[in-house]
Amino acid sequence: MLAVALDLDITGGNLTELDWQREDLLEIIIRLFSRKLADAVRQGMPRHYVEEEEDLPALRGRLRPLRQFTRLLASPQLLACRFDALSSDTALNRIMKAAIERLVRVSRSAENQRRLRELAFAYADVAQLPVSALPWSEVVLDRTNARWGQLLSLAKLLLGARFQSTSEGQGRGFSLLFEMNTLFEEYIGRMLARSLSGSGFTVHLQSGRLFCLEDEESGKPRFQTRPDILVKRLDRIAMVIDTKWKSLSSNAEDPKQGISQSDVYQMMAYGRLYACSRLMLLYPHNPRLGASPAISRHRIVGSEDRLSVASVEVASHVEAIRCLASLLEPLRNSMALPA
């Protein structure tokens, strides 16, 4: 899920080399980042031109007349020059250096430490900034530096507020935390887009943003909604999906399947606000539920709306796409685009 959510291109060979079974997730991500960064640095660090001023024995660039004929009047052997020079001190490189500095303090792997220290030497001429002052908004990815896109995503992950430190006695440890609800939502959104490719349907995450209430006197809206996923065909909302990173109940004596009552109320509100009759609560699949995808369908009393409760396999990308395609097959059939 992490690879899909962060657009990380990880091939089968890379997975074997990264020692998934012998290292914890933090060390695996550090190793992935350091290897990709080392490869990128070998191909050339991004640089840009900056204007510099220096007194030189030979003219370089343009002469600075005011300084030349005032401060350097008694030093005719020097010329006051203003020139453009290539510099590696860019916004992107400052972010990479900050990531290296953090990971050197966090990693406990000898191999990761060695590679990170080599990278630190390569970034010696880049300014070191605190994480809070990093120039994220100044980074522009174009065709000249597009290969740094995955590294930038990894740097955001590793420099974010996802670290938890623990200490006991003389020992000190670190763990990497993820908001699994957000990760699962992003993963499902991307897998949905793949399964619906070429069908005329589009997938939108955290969109909609309609309000539940409106003040009668002032007319001001209240209580904005943001459904996890909207599936649209053209401008029409075809389905509203809410993802839940928790396990459905497999207990036959629990008719609610462990579904929260507040989640059902929320989906009923989405159906009304977005004028959509197809609603779905989507959970990760677990083997106790039987075959994947597990699905149950319900009619919302007093309306034509239908609420589906389903689970999708996340252990395999291929299986996830198959599950989602199966769940959305009735939708595709009922709203097929004309030939």
mmCIF file of C-alpha atoms in Angstrom:
data_model
loop_
_atom_site.group_PDB
_atom_site.id
_atom_site.type_symbol
_atom_site.label_atom_id
_atom_site.label_comp_id
_atom_site.label_asym_id
_atom_site.label_seq_id
_atom_site.Cartn_x
_atom_site.Cartn_y
_atom_site.Cartn_z
ATOM 1 C CA MET A 1 0.000 0.000 0.000
ATOM 2 C CA LEU A 2 2.813 2.370 0.845
ATOM 3 C CA ALA A 3 4.466 1.871 -2.556
ATOM 4 C CA VAL A 4 1.198 2.627 -4.385
ATOM 5 C CA ALA A 5 0.297 5.639 -2.231
ATOM 6 C CA LEU A 6 3.758 7.206 -2.702
ATOM 7 C CA ASP A 7 4.169 6.270 -6.376
ATOM 8 C CA LEU A 8 7.246 4.201 -5.587
ATOM 9 C CA ASP A 9 8.474 2.036 -8.446
ATOM 10 C CA ILE A 10 9.563 -1.138 -6.644
ATOM 11 C CA THR A 11 10.255 -4.141 -8.823
ATOM 12 C CA GLY A 12 10.376 -7.731 -7.637
ATOM 13 C CA GLY A 13 14.177 -7.716 -7.710
ATOM 14 C CA ASN A 14 14.295 -4.637 -5.517
ATOM 15 C CA LEU A 15 12.054 -6.313 -2.953
ATOM 16 C CA THR A 16 14.468 -9.237 -2.642
ATOM 17 C CA GLU A 17 17.477 -6.941 -2.259
ATOM 18 C CA LEU A 18 15.784 -4.837 0.423
ATOM 19 C CA ASP A 19 15.635 -7.740 2.933
ATOM 20 C CA TRP A 20 11.933 -7.334 3.735
ATOM 21 C CA GLN A 21 11.963 -10.344 6.040
ATOM 22 C CA ARG A 22 15.033 -9.373 8.082
ATOM 23 C CA GLU A 23 14.619 -5.613 8.617
ATOM 24 C CA ASP A 24 11.903 -3.452 10.092
ATOM 25 C CA LEU A 25 9.885 -1.113 7.883
ATOM 26 C CA LEU A 26 11.835 1.987 8.905
ATOM 27 C CA GLU A 27 15.205 0.497 7.889
ATOM 28 C CA ILE A 28 13.699 -0.774 4.630
ATOM 29 C CA ILE A 29 12.437 2.699 3.710
ATOM 30 C CA ILE A 30 15.772 4.267 4.703
ATOM 31 C CA ARG A 31 17.619 1.768 2.530
ATOM 32 C CA LEU A 32 15.251 2.390 -0.382
ATOM 33 C CA PHE A 33 15.691 6.153 -0.053
ATOM 34 C CA SER A 34 19.480 6.052 0.291
ATOM 35 C CA ARG A 35 19.908 3.706 -2.687
ATOM 36 C CA LYS A 36 17.673 5.776 -4.937
ATOM 37 C CA LEU A 37 19.390 8.987 -3.828
ATOM 38 C CA ALA A 38 22.876 7.534 -4.416
ATOM 39 C CA ASP A 39 21.861 6.495 -7.938
ATOM 40 C CA ALA A 40 20.399 9.946 -8.622
ATOM 41 C CA VAL A 41 23.523 11.730 -7.326
ATOM 42 C CA ARG A 42 25.738 9.598 -9.579
ATOM 43 C CA GLN A 43 23.699 10.814 -12.547
ATOM 44 C CA GLY A 44 24.138 14.411 -11.418
ATOM 45 C CA MET A 45 22.710 16.641 -8.711
ATOM 46 C CA PRO A 46 20.285 19.378 -9.810
ATOM 47 C CA ARG A 47 21.983 22.769 -10.006
ATOM 48 C CA HIS A 48 21.012 26.310 -10.878
ATOM 49 C CA TYR A 49 22.779 29.557 -11.663
ATOM 50 C CA VAL A 50 23.259 32.114 -8.886
ATOM 51 C CA GLU A 51 24.752 35.572 -9.146
ATOM 52 C CA GLU A 52 28.050 35.995 -7.288
ATOM 53 C CA GLU A 53 30.388 38.899 -6.673
ATOM 54 C CA GLU A 54 34.115 38.489 -6.162
ATOM 55 C CA ASP A 55 37.382 40.380 -6.645
ATOM 56 C CA LEU A 56 39.468 38.416 -9.171
ATOM 57 C CA PRO A 57 42.803 38.854 -10.985
ATOM 58 C CA ALA A 58 41.032 38.425 -14.355
ATOM 59 C CA LEU A 59 37.652 39.626 -15.539
ATOM 60 C CA ARG A 60 34.836 37.124 -15.162
ATOM 61 C CA GLY A 61 31.332 38.088 -16.163
ATOM 62 C CA ARG A 62 30.719 41.826 -15.767
ATOM 63 C CA LEU A 63 32.733 44.563 -14.114
ATOM 64 C CA ARG A 64 31.339 46.396 -11.062
ATOM 65 C CA PRO A 65 32.471 49.972 -11.823
ATOM 66 C CA LEU A 66 31.477 51.524 -8.494
ATOM 67 C CA ARG A 67 33.523 49.072 -6.405
ATOM 68 C CA GLN A 68 36.364 49.017 -8.964
ATOM 69 C CA PHE A 69 36.925 52.759 -8.853
ATOM 70 C CA THR A 70 36.361 53.221 -5.129
ATOM 71 C CA ARG A 71 37.361 50.274 -2.900
ATOM 72 C CA LEU A 72 39.780 48.767 -5.447
ATOM 73 C CA LEU A 73 41.253 52.018 -6.705
ATOM 74 C CA ALA A 74 44.521 51.262 -4.901
ATOM 75 C CA SER A 75 44.504 47.591 -6.013
ATOM 76 C CA PRO A 76 44.707 47.622 -9.823
ATOM 77 C CA GLN A 77 45.700 43.921 -9.833
ATOM 78 C CA LEU A 78 42.111 42.987 -8.849
ATOM 79 C CA LEU A 79 38.884 43.384 -10.803
ATOM 80 C CA ALA A 80 35.478 43.658 -9.140
ATOM 81 C CA CYS A 81 33.448 40.995 -10.975
ATOM 82 C CA ARG A 82 29.807 40.016 -11.003
ATOM 83 C CA PHE A 83 29.099 36.652 -12.648
ATOM 84 C CA ASP A 84 26.690 33.713 -12.744
ATOM 85 C CA ALA A 85 27.931 30.433 -11.280
ATOM 86 C CA LEU A 86 26.391 26.979 -11.109
ATOM 87 C CA SER A 87 25.417 26.079 -7.548
ATOM 88 C CA SER A 88 24.101 22.863 -6.009
ATOM 89 C CA ASP A 89 22.488 24.842 -3.168
ATOM 90 C CA THR A 90 18.931 24.417 -4.512
ATOM 91 C CA ALA A 91 15.630 23.950 -2.691
ATOM 92 C CA LEU A 92 15.457 20.290 -3.743
ATOM 93 C CA ASN A 93 19.005 19.603 -2.554
ATOM 94 C CA ARG A 94 18.337 21.299 0.789
ATOM 95 C CA ILE A 95 15.409 18.940 1.342
ATOM 96 C CA MET A 96 17.541 15.919 0.432
ATOM 97 C CA LYS A 97 20.273 17.053 2.827
ATOM 98 C CA ALA A 98 17.758 17.490 5.655
ATOM 99 C CA ALA A 99 16.511 13.944 5.035
ATOM 100 C CA ILE A 100 20.079 12.602 5.117
ATOM 101 C CA GLU A 101 20.847 14.409 8.386
ATOM 102 C CA ARG A 102 17.717 13.015 10.039
ATOM 103 C CA LEU A 103 18.265 9.457 8.845
ATOM 104 C CA VAL A 104 21.888 9.387 9.984
ATOM 105 C CA ARG A 105 20.580 9.931 13.518
ATOM 106 C CA VAL A 106 17.767 7.387 13.170
ATOM 107 C CA SER A 107 19.196 4.411 11.273
ATOM 108 C CA ARG A 108 20.717 1.498 13.161
ATOM 109 C CA SER A 109 21.827 -0.405 10.058
ATOM 110 C CA ALA A 110 25.584 -0.334 9.362
ATOM 111 C CA GLU A 111 25.019 -0.456 5.599
ATOM 112 C CA ASN A 112 22.475 2.377 5.708
ATOM 113 C CA GLN A 113 24.801 4.452 7.902
ATOM 114 C CA ARG A 114 27.699 3.969 5.467
ATOM 115 C CA ARG A 115 25.660 5.029 2.450
ATOM 116 C CA LEU A 116 24.119 8.003 4.263
ATOM 117 C CA ARG A 117 27.536 9.301 5.340
ATOM 118 C CA GLU A 118 28.780 9.064 1.755
ATOM 119 C CA LEU A 119 25.734 11.057 0.664
ATOM 120 C CA ALA A 120 26.344 13.623 3.417
ATOM 121 C CA PHE A 121 29.811 14.218 1.926
ATOM 122 C CA ALA A 122 28.261 14.740 -1.537
ATOM 123 C CA TYR A 123 25.903 17.368 -0.043
ATOM 124 C CA ALA A 124 28.595 19.192 1.944
ATOM 125 C CA ASP A 125 28.196 22.405 -0.098
ATOM 126 C CA VAL A 126 24.423 22.540 0.384
ATOM 127 C CA ALA A 127 22.998 24.726 3.161
ATOM 128 C CA GLN A 128 21.586 22.862 6.150
ATOM 129 C CA LEU A 129 18.138 24.034 7.250
ATOM 130 C CA PRO A 130 15.835 22.907 10.057
ATOM 131 C CA VAL A 131 12.891 20.815 8.895
ATOM 132 C CA SER A 132 10.452 23.614 9.736
ATOM 133 C CA ALA A 133 12.267 25.992 7.347
ATOM 134 C CA LEU A 134 12.598 23.679 4.334
ATOM 135 C CA PRO A 135 11.516 25.337 1.028
ATOM 136 C CA TRP A 136 8.952 22.759 -0.125
ATOM 137 C CA SER A 137 6.987 25.317 -2.150
ATOM 138 C CA GLU A 138 10.085 26.315 -4.140
ATOM 139 C CA VAL A 139 10.618 22.845 -5.608
ATOM 140 C CA VAL A 140 9.467 22.599 -9.228
ATOM 141 C CA LEU A 141 9.585 19.214 -10.947
ATOM 142 C CA ASP A 142 9.823 19.332 -14.746
ATOM 143 C CA ARG A 143 11.275 17.160 -17.487
ATOM 144 C CA THR A 144 14.819 18.034 -16.416
ATOM 145 C CA ASN A 145 14.443 16.707 -12.857
ATOM 146 C CA ALA A 146 11.371 14.427 -13.036
ATOM 147 C CA ARG A 147 13.479 11.465 -11.841
ATOM 148 C CA TRP A 148 13.627 13.148 -8.416
ATOM 149 C CA GLY A 149 9.851 12.898 -7.940
ATOM 150 C CA GLN A 150 9.932 9.603 -6.023
ATOM 151 C CA LEU A 151 12.802 10.829 -3.855
ATOM 152 C CA LEU A 152 10.812 13.945 -3.005
ATOM 153 C CA SER A 153 7.836 11.773 -1.956
ATOM 154 C CA LEU A 154 10.099 9.653 0.228
ATOM 155 C CA ALA A 155 11.688 12.760 1.745
ATOM 156 C CA LYS A 156 8.228 14.098 2.647
ATOM 157 C CA LEU A 157 7.467 10.795 4.325
ATOM 158 C CA LEU A 158 10.745 10.663 6.238
ATOM 159 C CA LEU A 159 10.733 14.331 7.259
ATOM 160 C CA GLY A 160 7.075 14.388 8.290
ATOM 161 C CA ALA A 161 5.750 14.211 11.846
ATOM 162 C CA ARG A 162 5.539 10.425 11.750
ATOM 163 C CA PHE A 163 8.429 9.547 14.049
ATOM 164 C CA GLN A 164 7.975 8.346 17.595
ATOM 165 C CA SER A 165 11.030 8.027 19.843
ATOM 166 C CA THR A 166 11.241 5.747 22.850
ATOM 167 C CA SER A 167 13.953 5.285 25.434
ATOM 168 C CA GLU A 168 14.616 2.889 28.267
ATOM 169 C CA GLY A 169 17.828 2.880 30.284
ATOM 170 C CA GLN A 170 20.723 3.474 27.904
ATOM 171 C CA GLY A 171 18.737 2.391 24.854
ATOM 172 C CA ARG A 172 16.932 4.617 22.400
ATOM 173 C CA GLY A 173 14.601 3.569 19.619
ATOM 174 C CA PHE A 174 12.566 5.081 16.809
ATOM 175 C CA SER A 175 9.446 3.955 15.021
ATOM 176 C CA LEU A 176 7.718 5.232 11.886
ATOM 177 C CA LEU A 177 4.004 5.908 12.257
ATOM 178 C CA PHE A 178 1.348 6.029 9.543
ATOM 179 C CA GLU A 179 -2.235 7.212 9.561
ATOM 180 C CA MET A 180 -3.618 3.949 8.244
ATOM 181 C CA ASN A 181 -7.064 5.363 7.434
ATOM 182 C CA THR A 182 -5.436 7.924 5.131
ATOM 183 C CA LEU A 183 -3.044 5.376 3.629
ATOM 184 C CA PHE A 184 -5.863 2.897 2.968
ATOM 185 C CA GLU A 185 -8.013 5.624 1.400
ATOM 186 C CA GLU A 186 -5.175 6.712 -0.921
ATOM 187 C CA TYR A 187 -4.436 3.117 -1.855
ATOM 188 C CA ILE A 188 -8.068 2.319 -2.669
ATOM 189 C CA GLY A 189 -8.401 5.539 -4.668
ATOM 190 C CA ARG A 190 -5.429 4.654 -6.854
ATOM 191 C CA MET A 191 -6.509 1.043 -7.284
ATOM 192 C CA LEU A 192 -10.017 2.205 -8.219
ATOM 193 C CA ALA A 193 -8.579 4.523 -10.864
ATOM 194 C CA ARG A 194 -6.673 1.583 -12.348
ATOM 195 C CA SER A 195 -9.645 -0.768 -12.311
ATOM 196 C CA LEU A 196 -11.883 1.881 -13.953
ATOM 197 C CA SER A 197 -9.327 2.942 -16.557
ATOM 198 C CA GLY A 198 -10.938 3.425 -19.960
ATOM 199 C CA SER A 199 -14.484 3.003 -18.617
ATOM 200 C CA GLY A 200 -15.487 6.673 -18.641
ATOM 201 C CA PHE A 201 -15.602 6.817 -14.839
ATOM 202 C CA THR A 202 -13.271 9.027 -12.803
ATOM 203 C CA VAL A 203 -12.177 8.776 -9.165
ATOM 204 C CA HIS A 204 -11.955 11.793 -6.835
ATOM 205 C CA LEU A 205 -10.515 11.724 -3.300
ATOM 206 C CA GLN A 206 -11.623 14.154 -0.566
ATOM 207 C CA SER A 207 -13.752 16.159 -2.983
ATOM 208 C CA GLY A 208 -17.409 17.195 -2.974
ATOM 209 C CA ARG A 209 -17.173 19.541 0.034
ATOM 210 C CA LEU A 210 -20.917 20.213 0.253
ATOM 211 C CA PHE A 211 -22.368 21.604 3.493
ATOM 212 C CA CYS A 212 -24.980 19.867 5.609
ATOM 213 C CA LEU A 213 -26.686 22.950 7.035
ATOM 214 C CA GLU A 214 -27.377 26.562 6.190
ATOM 215 C CA ASP A 215 -28.145 29.267 8.735
ATOM 216 C CA GLU A 216 -31.683 30.565 8.113
ATOM 217 C CA GLU A 217 -30.840 34.154 9.044
ATOM 218 C CA SER A 218 -27.356 34.687 7.639
ATOM 219 C CA GLY A 219 -27.417 32.024 4.939
ATOM 220 C CA LYS A 220 -23.947 30.907 5.983
ATOM 221 C CA PRO A 221 -23.217 27.215 5.423
ATOM 222 C CA ARG A 222 -22.292 24.903 8.275
ATOM 223 C CA PHE A 223 -20.677 21.448 8.622
ATOM 224 C CA GLN A 224 -18.783 20.822 5.411
ATOM 225 C CA THR A 225 -18.544 17.216 4.188
ATOM 226 C CA ARG A 226 -15.625 15.538 2.434
ATOM 227 C CA PRO A 227 -16.442 12.008 1.280
ATOM 228 C CA ASP A 228 -13.377 9.799 1.012
ATOM 229 C CA ILE A 229 -14.018 8.821 -2.614
ATOM 230 C CA LEU A 230 -16.471 9.964 -5.275
ATOM 231 C CA VAL A 231 -16.821 7.911 -8.447
ATOM 232 C CA LYS A 232 -18.136 10.076 -11.287
ATOM 233 C CA ARG A 233 -19.227 9.618 -14.860
ATOM 234 C CA LEU A 234 -18.912 12.966 -16.579
ATOM 235 C CA ASP A 235 -20.371 15.459 -14.039
ATOM 236 C CA ARG A 236 -22.669 12.975 -12.357
ATOM 237 C CA ILE A 237 -21.763 11.284 -9.070
ATOM 238 C CA ALA A 238 -22.233 7.559 -9.626
ATOM 239 C CA MET A 239 -21.097 6.262 -6.224
ATOM 240 C CA VAL A 240 -19.925 7.533 -2.844
ATOM 241 C CA ILE A 241 -17.339 5.345 -1.075
ATOM 242 C CA ASP A 242 -16.082 5.683 2.468
ATOM 243 C CA THR A 243 -13.004 3.643 3.439
ATOM 244 C CA LYS A 244 -12.518 2.253 6.950
ATOM 245 C CA TRP A 245 -9.247 0.776 8.176
ATOM 246 C CA LYS A 246 -10.764 -1.692 10.605
ATOM 247 C CA SER A 247 -11.912 -5.282 10.457
ATOM 248 C CA LEU A 248 -15.444 -6.377 9.748
ATOM 249 C CA SER A 249 -16.874 -8.924 12.164
ATOM 250 C CA SER A 250 -17.155 -12.526 10.998
ATOM 251 C CA ASN A 251 -19.392 -13.451 13.932
ATOM 252 C CA ALA A 252 -22.632 -14.926 12.566
ATOM 253 C CA GLU A 253 -24.462 -13.697 15.675
ATOM 254 C CA ASP A 254 -23.567 -10.075 14.932
ATOM 255 C CA PRO A 255 -25.994 -8.860 12.231
ATOM 256 C CA LYS A 256 -24.278 -5.464 12.128
ATOM 257 C CA GLN A 257 -20.901 -7.060 11.169
ATOM 258 C CA GLY A 258 -19.149 -4.654 13.505
ATOM 259 C CA ILE A 259 -20.230 -1.647 11.421
ATOM 260 C CA SER A 260 -20.464 1.589 13.372
ATOM 261 C CA GLN A 261 -23.911 3.164 13.552
ATOM 262 C CA SER A 262 -22.370 6.614 13.030
ATOM 263 C CA ASP A 263 -20.797 5.366 9.759
ATOM 264 C CA VAL A 264 -24.212 4.308 8.486
ATOM 265 C CA TYR A 265 -25.696 7.694 9.413
ATOM 266 C CA GLN A 266 -22.819 9.401 7.614
ATOM 267 C CA MET A 267 -23.444 7.418 4.422
ATOM 268 C CA MET A 268 -27.168 8.224 4.587
ATOM 269 C CA ALA A 269 -26.270 11.919 4.763
ATOM 270 C CA TYR A 270 -23.905 11.560 1.788
ATOM 271 C CA GLY A 271 -26.655 9.918 -0.258
ATOM 272 C CA ARG A 272 -29.003 12.827 0.429
ATOM 273 C CA LEU A 273 -26.477 15.650 -0.051
ATOM 274 C CA TYR A 274 -24.867 14.278 -3.210
ATOM 275 C CA ALA A 275 -28.087 12.898 -4.742
ATOM 276 C CA CYS A 276 -26.451 9.519 -5.125
ATOM 277 C CA SER A 277 -28.269 6.229 -4.633
ATOM 278 C CA ARG A 278 -25.168 3.989 -4.644
ATOM 279 C CA LEU A 279 -23.187 4.088 -1.402
ATOM 280 C CA MET A 280 -20.419 1.835 -0.172
ATOM 281 C CA LEU A 281 -18.460 1.266 3.035
ATOM 282 C CA LEU A 282 -15.165 -0.390 2.144
ATOM 283 C CA TYR A 283 -12.944 -2.316 4.576
ATOM 284 C CA PRO A 284 -9.719 -4.329 4.279
ATOM 285 C CA HIS A 285 -10.407 -8.031 3.811
ATOM 286 C CA ASN A 286 -9.451 -10.667 6.346
ATOM 287 C CA PRO A 287 -9.613 -14.448 5.762
ATOM 288 C CA ARG A 288 -12.268 -14.963 8.449
ATOM 289 C CA LEU A 289 -14.799 -13.292 6.151
ATOM 290 C CA GLY A 290 -14.437 -16.042 3.542
ATOM 291 C CA ALA A 291 -13.781 -15.390 -0.129
ATOM 292 C CA SER A 292 -12.663 -11.947 -1.267
ATOM 293 C CA PRO A 293 -14.422 -9.654 -1.852
ATOM 294 C CA ALA A 294 -16.974 -10.138 0.936
ATOM 295 C CA ILE A 295 -20.040 -7.996 0.336
ATOM 296 C CA SER A 296 -23.475 -7.423 1.807
ATOM 297 C CA ARG A 297 -26.098 -5.113 0.332
ATOM 298 C CA HIS A 298 -28.730 -3.121 2.197
ATOM 299 C CA ARG A 299 -31.691 -0.931 1.258
ATOM 300 C CA ILE A 300 -32.008 2.362 3.119
ATOM 301 C CA VAL A 301 -35.564 2.456 4.446
ATOM 302 C CA GLY A 302 -37.831 5.076 2.891
ATOM 303 C CA SER A 303 -35.648 5.696 -0.148
ATOM 304 C CA GLU A 304 -34.215 4.105 -3.278
ATOM 305 C CA ASP A 305 -30.669 4.334 -1.908
ATOM 306 C CA ARG A 306 -28.588 1.198 -1.507
ATOM 307 C CA LEU A 307 -25.680 0.794 0.907
ATOM 308 C CA SER A 308 -23.104 -1.911 0.162
ATOM 309 C CA VAL A 309 -20.652 -3.083 2.810
ATOM 310 C CA ALA A 310 -17.614 -4.754 1.271
ATOM 311 C CA SER A 311 -14.051 -5.805 1.960
ATOM 312 C CA VAL A 312 -11.138 -5.723 -0.465
ATOM 313 C CA GLU A 313 -7.893 -7.693 -0.465
ATOM 314 C CA VAL A 314 -4.836 -5.470 0.069
ATOM 315 C CA ALA A 315 -2.043 -8.064 0.231
ATOM 316 C CA SER A 316 -1.752 -8.139 -3.574
ATOM 317 C CA HIS A 317 -2.187 -5.275 -6.044
ATOM 318 C CA VAL A 318 -3.519 -7.664 -8.683
ATOM 319 C CA GLU A 319 -6.035 -9.120 -6.240
ATOM 320 C CA ALA A 320 -7.058 -5.630 -5.072
ATOM 321 C CA ILE A 321 -7.824 -4.548 -8.634
ATOM 322 C CA ARG A 322 -9.757 -7.777 -9.241
ATOM 323 C CA CYS A 323 -11.834 -7.245 -6.081
ATOM 324 C CA LEU A 324 -12.607 -3.631 -6.911
ATOM 325 C CA ALA A 325 -13.518 -4.490 -10.500
ATOM 326 C CA SER A 326 -15.901 -7.147 -9.180
ATOM 327 C CA LEU A 327 -17.496 -4.726 -6.710
ATOM 328 C CA LEU A 328 -18.003 -2.050 -9.362
ATOM 329 C CA GLU A 329 -19.185 -4.340 -12.152
ATOM 330 C CA PRO A 330 -22.903 -3.653 -11.443
ATOM 331 C CA LEU A 331 -22.193 0.093 -11.552
ATOM 332 C CA ARG A 332 -20.336 -0.172 -14.866
ATOM 333 C CA ASN A 333 -23.124 -2.259 -16.395
ATOM 334 C CA SER A 334 -25.914 0.080 -15.281
ATOM 335 C CA MET A 335 -24.151 3.264 -16.362
ATOM 336 C CA ALA A 336 -22.239 2.055 -19.408
ATOM 337 C CA LEU A 337 -21.256 4.786 -21.815
ATOM 338 C CA PRO A 338 -22.873 4.589 -25.257
ATOM 339 C CA ALA A 339 -20.647 3.184 -28.004
#
